[in-house]
């Protein structure tokens, strides 16, 4: 197992065992016997989040679970999530979940902001140009690996109902609207795509692979090989949303342009659109 991944996994293990305590980079680095500077660099480079952000999002997820599944006072839950006051907890909870802890509890519907990262211990070193050729239609046998990746990219999909999602996934697989890319037995890229409307209904890339051209390979396959329309679209976080872990930046870097603002499942989002480049022949018509 590469050294960086081993150290990051050790840090994640420690964080998960101490989620109901006050945690920070210095505490985690000391526990895994690594310098703060090097652990910060390795952790961020491997999972795409700083240790601070990962801890915050995991603790808020556990707090949200307690709000729905327990009758513990909100102040007690706030303290167990590492906050010094109920107000400071409420402020960040509203920024991430778009509703107060009280309202979240009243709605009695738990959904995670961030689930534990499970890393691929032995990632391959395939070149970027090889990704697109390895993107294939998913089968029923791929569902367990697909769902494992859904859990890793849950940060990009607020309000995701896993049972409902599984039904939709099975339908997508049946109609050949689900694409998957695997590194041996690990799903590292998944896309549910409607070739008629050109809409990307779900897309996720394994955190360890997000800087390796996979998103670009999926979008090019969708736009130039599958889509019947001249464009593809996706919805993502609005500008300034604190819950966004970098999805707007990813779509922008791929050439997607901002479109209309939306509300989906009660959550404020924005549509992004990527147009197919015209060939010389099309320009001359």
mmCIF file of N, CA and C in Angstrom, residues 66-133:
data_model
loop_
_atom_site.group_PDB
_atom_site.id
_atom_site.type_symbol
_atom_site.label_atom_id
_atom_site.label_comp_id
_atom_site.label_asym_id
_atom_site.label_seq_id
_atom_site.Cartn_x
_atom_site.Cartn_y
_atom_site.Cartn_z
ATOM 1 N N UNK A 66 -28.327 12.250 15.118
ATOM 2 C CA UNK A 66 -28.828 12.320 16.493
ATOM 3 C C UNK A 66 -30.085 13.184 16.581
ATOM 4 N N UNK A 67 -30.154 14.233 15.769
ATOM 5 C CA UNK A 67 -31.341 15.096 15.779
ATOM 6 C C UNK A 67 -32.591 14.300 15.400
ATOM 7 N N UNK A 68 -32.438 13.385 14.453
ATOM 8 C CA UNK A 68 -33.587 12.623 13.967
ATOM 9 C C UNK A 68 -33.844 11.369 14.788
ATOM 10 N N UNK A 69 -32.775 10.689 15.196
ATOM 11 C CA UNK A 69 -32.922 9.369 15.811
ATOM 12 C C UNK A 69 -32.827 9.365 17.332
ATOM 13 N N UNK A 70 -32.681 10.535 17.940
ATOM 14 C CA UNK A 70 -32.631 10.591 19.399
ATOM 15 C C UNK A 70 -33.436 11.792 19.883
ATOM 16 N N UNK A 71 -33.658 11.844 21.194
ATOM 17 C CA UNK A 71 -34.349 13.001 21.772
ATOM 18 C C UNK A 71 -33.395 13.844 22.618
ATOM 19 N N UNK A 72 -32.098 13.689 22.361
ATOM 20 C CA UNK A 72 -31.100 14.458 23.106
ATOM 21 C C UNK A 72 -31.262 15.948 22.821
ATOM 22 N N UNK A 73 -31.080 16.809 23.796
ATOM 23 C CA UNK A 73 -31.194 18.257 23.577
ATOM 24 C C UNK A 73 -30.200 18.741 22.517
ATOM 25 N N UNK A 74 -30.588 19.766 21.797
ATOM 26 C CA UNK A 74 -29.728 20.263 20.720
ATOM 27 C C UNK A 74 -28.391 20.767 21.281
ATOM 28 N N UNK A 75 -28.404 21.391 22.439
ATOM 29 C CA UNK A 75 -27.151 21.863 23.035
ATOM 30 C C UNK A 75 -26.208 20.690 23.286
ATOM 31 N N UNK A 76 -26.738 19.607 23.801
ATOM 32 C CA UNK A 76 -25.910 18.427 24.065
ATOM 33 C C UNK A 76 -25.326 17.874 22.768
ATOM 34 N N UNK A 77 -26.129 17.850 21.720
ATOM 35 C CA UNK A 77 -25.658 17.370 20.414
ATOM 36 C C UNK A 77 -24.586 18.312 19.874
ATOM 37 N N UNK A 78 -24.789 19.608 20.065
ATOM 38 C CA UNK A 78 -23.810 20.599 19.599
ATOM 39 C C UNK A 78 -22.468 20.396 20.285
ATOM 40 N N UNK A 79 -22.492 20.179 21.591
ATOM 41 C CA UNK A 79 -21.252 19.967 22.336
ATOM 42 C C UNK A 79 -20.560 18.682 21.905
ATOM 43 N N UNK A 80 -21.343 17.634 21.628
ATOM 44 C CA UNK A 80 -20.754 16.358 21.205
ATOM 45 C C UNK A 80 -20.151 16.456 19.805
ATOM 46 N N UNK A 81 -20.586 17.467 19.034
ATOM 47 C CA UNK A 81 -20.042 17.671 17.689
ATOM 48 C C UNK A 81 -18.848 18.621 17.707
ATOM 49 N N UNK A 82 -18.413 19.011 18.896
ATOM 50 C CA UNK A 82 -17.216 19.828 19.016
ATOM 51 C C UNK A 82 -17.451 21.321 19.049
ATOM 52 N N UNK A 83 -18.720 21.749 19.219
ATOM 53 C CA UNK A 83 -19.028 23.181 19.234
ATOM 54 C C UNK A 83 -19.171 23.658 20.673
ATOM 55 N N UNK A 84 -18.796 24.910 20.896
ATOM 56 C CA UNK A 84 -18.801 25.445 22.254
ATOM 57 C C UNK A 84 -20.138 26.043 22.646
ATOM 58 N N UNK A 85 -21.015 26.261 21.661
ATOM 59 C CA UNK A 85 -22.328 26.816 21.971
ATOM 60 C C UNK A 85 -23.351 26.305 20.966
ATOM 61 N N UNK A 86 -24.611 26.374 21.347
ATOM 62 C CA UNK A 86 -25.675 25.956 20.447
ATOM 63 C C UNK A 86 -25.767 26.901 19.245
ATOM 64 N N UNK A 87 -25.479 28.182 19.467
ATOM 65 C CA UNK A 87 -25.580 29.156 18.380
ATOM 66 C C UNK A 87 -24.539 28.906 17.295
ATOM 67 N N UNK A 88 -23.301 28.618 17.706
ATOM 68 C CA UNK A 88 -22.256 28.359 16.707
ATOM 69 C C UNK A 88 -22.563 27.095 15.917
ATOM 70 N N UNK A 89 -23.121 26.096 16.589
ATOM 71 C CA UNK A 89 -23.545 24.860 15.919
ATOM 72 C C UNK A 89 -24.688 25.152 14.939
ATOM 73 N N UNK A 90 -25.668 25.941 15.380
ATOM 74 C CA UNK A 90 -26.817 26.260 14.531
ATOM 75 C C UNK A 90 -26.388 27.008 13.277
ATOM 76 N N UNK A 91 -25.447 27.931 13.426
ATOM 77 C CA UNK A 91 -24.994 28.733 12.281
ATOM 78 C C UNK A 91 -24.386 27.859 11.194
ATOM 79 N N UNK A 92 -23.492 26.944 11.566
ATOM 80 C CA UNK A 92 -22.842 26.120 10.554
ATOM 81 C C UNK A 92 -23.788 25.041 10.036
ATOM 82 N N UNK A 93 -24.683 24.552 10.892
ATOM 83 C CA UNK A 93 -25.652 23.551 10.457
ATOM 84 C C UNK A 93 -26.563 24.142 9.368
ATOM 85 N N UNK A 94 -27.037 25.376 9.578
ATOM 86 C CA UNK A 94 -27.900 26.030 8.587
ATOM 87 C C UNK A 94 -27.141 26.296 7.291
ATOM 88 N N UNK A 95 -25.864 26.646 7.400
ATOM 89 C CA UNK A 95 -25.066 26.914 6.202
ATOM 90 C C UNK A 95 -24.901 25.653 5.361
ATOM 91 N N UNK A 96 -24.804 24.505 6.017
ATOM 92 C CA UNK A 96 -24.579 23.250 5.309
ATOM 93 C C UNK A 96 -25.874 22.555 4.906
ATOM 94 N N UNK A 97 -26.851 22.515 5.805
ATOM 95 C CA UNK A 97 -28.088 21.766 5.553
ATOM 96 C C UNK A 97 -29.235 22.639 5.041
ATOM 97 N N UNK A 98 -29.041 23.935 5.055
ATOM 98 C CA UNK A 98 -30.044 24.894 4.568
ATOM 99 C C UNK A 98 -31.310 24.906 5.420
ATOM 100 N N UNK A 99 -31.207 24.500 6.665
ATOM 101 C CA UNK A 99 -32.313 24.576 7.617
ATOM 102 C C UNK A 99 -31.740 24.485 9.021
ATOM 103 N N UNK A 100 -32.483 24.985 9.991
ATOM 104 C CA UNK A 100 -32.010 24.977 11.369
ATOM 105 C C UNK A 100 -32.066 23.561 11.943
ATOM 106 N N UNK A 101 -31.294 23.291 13.003
ATOM 107 C CA UNK A 101 -31.381 21.986 13.666
ATOM 108 C C UNK A 101 -32.800 21.648 14.114
ATOM 109 N N UNK A 102 -33.525 22.664 14.620
ATOM 110 C CA UNK A 102 -34.910 22.438 15.055
ATOM 111 C C UNK A 102 -35.801 21.973 13.910
ATOM 112 N N UNK A 103 -35.704 22.663 12.787
ATOM 113 C CA UNK A 103 -36.531 22.290 11.644
ATOM 114 C C UNK A 103 -36.130 20.928 11.105
ATOM 115 N N UNK A 104 -34.821 20.673 11.064
ATOM 116 C CA UNK A 104 -34.333 19.375 10.589
ATOM 117 C C UNK A 104 -34.909 18.252 11.453
ATOM 118 N N UNK A 105 -34.904 18.462 12.767
ATOM 119 C CA UNK A 105 -35.455 17.460 13.689
ATOM 120 C C UNK A 105 -36.949 17.268 13.453
ATOM 121 N N UNK A 106 -37.658 18.348 13.226
ATOM 122 C CA UNK A 106 -39.110 18.262 13.018
ATOM 123 C C UNK A 106 -39.476 17.476 11.761
ATOM 124 N N UNK A 107 -38.636 17.572 10.728
ATOM 125 C CA UNK A 107 -38.930 16.885 9.467
ATOM 126 C C UNK A 107 -38.647 15.388 9.531
ATOM 127 N N UNK A 108 -37.858 14.963 10.538
ATOM 128 C CA UNK A 108 -37.627 13.539 10.822
ATOM 129 C C UNK A 108 -37.116 12.760 9.605
ATOM 130 N N UNK A 109 -36.225 13.387 8.850
ATOM 131 C CA UNK A 109 -35.659 12.718 7.672
ATOM 132 C C UNK A 109 -34.147 12.908 7.676
ATOM 133 N N UNK A 110 -33.424 11.852 8.037
ATOM 134 C CA UNK A 110 -31.958 11.951 8.084
ATOM 135 C C UNK A 110 -31.358 11.711 6.707
ATOM 136 N N UNK A 111 -30.450 12.583 6.307
ATOM 137 C CA UNK A 111 -29.629 12.342 5.128
ATOM 138 C C UNK A 111 -28.242 12.894 5.423
ATOM 139 N N UNK A 112 -27.211 12.203 5.007
ATOM 140 C CA UNK A 112 -25.843 12.557 5.379
ATOM 141 C C UNK A 112 -25.260 13.694 4.562
ATOM 142 N N UNK A 113 -24.442 14.482 5.216
ATOM 143 C CA UNK A 113 -23.662 15.509 4.545
ATOM 144 C C UNK A 113 -22.349 14.908 4.046
ATOM 145 N N UNK A 114 -21.802 13.993 4.837
ATOM 146 C CA UNK A 114 -20.523 13.357 4.498
ATOM 147 C C UNK A 114 -20.461 12.004 5.173
ATOM 148 N N UNK A 115 -20.169 10.963 4.413
ATOM 149 C CA UNK A 115 -19.957 9.645 4.984
ATOM 150 C C UNK A 115 -18.460 9.345 5.022
ATOM 151 N N UNK A 116 -18.092 8.328 5.755
ATOM 152 C CA UNK A 116 -16.678 7.992 5.909
ATOM 153 C C UNK A 116 -16.041 7.669 4.566
ATOM 154 N N UNK A 117 -14.846 8.171 4.375
ATOM 155 C CA UNK A 117 -14.096 7.844 3.163
ATOM 156 C C UNK A 117 -13.461 6.463 3.295
ATOM 157 N N UNK A 118 -13.695 5.640 2.291
ATOM 158 C CA UNK A 118 -13.027 4.345 2.172
ATOM 159 C C UNK A 118 -12.131 4.440 0.952
ATOM 160 N N UNK A 119 -10.824 4.342 1.140
ATOM 161 C CA UNK A 119 -9.886 4.560 0.055
ATOM 162 C C UNK A 119 -9.502 3.258 -0.649
ATOM 163 N N UNK A 120 -9.130 3.386 -1.918
ATOM 164 C CA UNK A 120 -8.595 2.261 -2.679
ATOM 165 C C UNK A 120 -7.126 2.115 -2.299
ATOM 166 N N UNK A 121 -6.777 0.992 -1.697
ATOM 167 C CA UNK A 121 -5.429 0.818 -1.164
ATOM 168 C C UNK A 121 -4.370 0.649 -2.239
ATOM 169 N N UNK A 122 -4.776 0.197 -3.431
ATOM 170 C CA UNK A 122 -3.797 -0.060 -4.488
ATOM 171 C C UNK A 122 -4.278 0.502 -5.826
ATOM 172 N N UNK A 123 -4.357 1.833 -5.942
ATOM 173 C CA UNK A 123 -4.808 2.430 -7.199
ATOM 174 C C UNK A 123 -3.797 2.206 -8.314
ATOM 175 N N UNK A 124 -4.282 2.073 -9.556
ATOM 176 C CA UNK A 124 -3.386 1.881 -10.699
ATOM 177 C C UNK A 124 -2.896 3.236 -11.196
ATOM 178 N N UNK A 125 -1.970 3.188 -12.127
ATOM 179 C CA UNK A 125 -1.402 4.414 -12.693
ATOM 180 C C UNK A 125 -1.725 4.536 -14.177
ATOM 181 N N UNK A 126 -2.958 4.212 -14.552
ATOM 182 C CA UNK A 126 -3.368 4.326 -15.946
ATOM 183 C C UNK A 126 -3.282 5.777 -16.415
ATOM 184 N N UNK A 127 -2.946 5.951 -17.682
ATOM 185 C CA UNK A 127 -2.859 7.279 -18.258
ATOM 186 C C UNK A 127 -4.247 7.846 -18.539
ATOM 187 N N UNK A 128 -4.346 9.173 -18.572
ATOM 188 C CA UNK A 128 -5.623 9.836 -18.793
ATOM 189 C C UNK A 128 -6.285 9.389 -20.088
ATOM 190 N N UNK A 129 -5.507 9.158 -21.143
ATOM 191 C CA UNK A 129 -6.078 8.793 -22.437
ATOM 192 C C UNK A 129 -6.742 7.421 -22.424
ATOM 193 N N UNK A 130 -6.459 6.609 -21.403
ATOM 194 C CA UNK A 130 -7.039 5.274 -21.325
ATOM 195 C C UNK A 130 -8.418 5.254 -20.671
ATOM 196 N N UNK A 131 -8.775 6.314 -19.949
ATOM 197 C CA UNK A 131 -10.015 6.304 -19.194
ATOM 198 C C UNK A 131 -11.236 6.124 -20.087
ATOM 199 N N UNK A 132 -11.338 6.938 -21.161
ATOM 200 C CA UNK A 132 -12.564 6.933 -21.958
ATOM 201 C C UNK A 132 -12.849 5.564 -22.562
ATOM 202 N N UNK A 133 -11.802 4.867 -22.974
ATOM 203 C CA UNK A 133 -11.989 3.534 -23.560
ATOM 204 C C UNK A 133 -12.500 2.524 -22.544
#
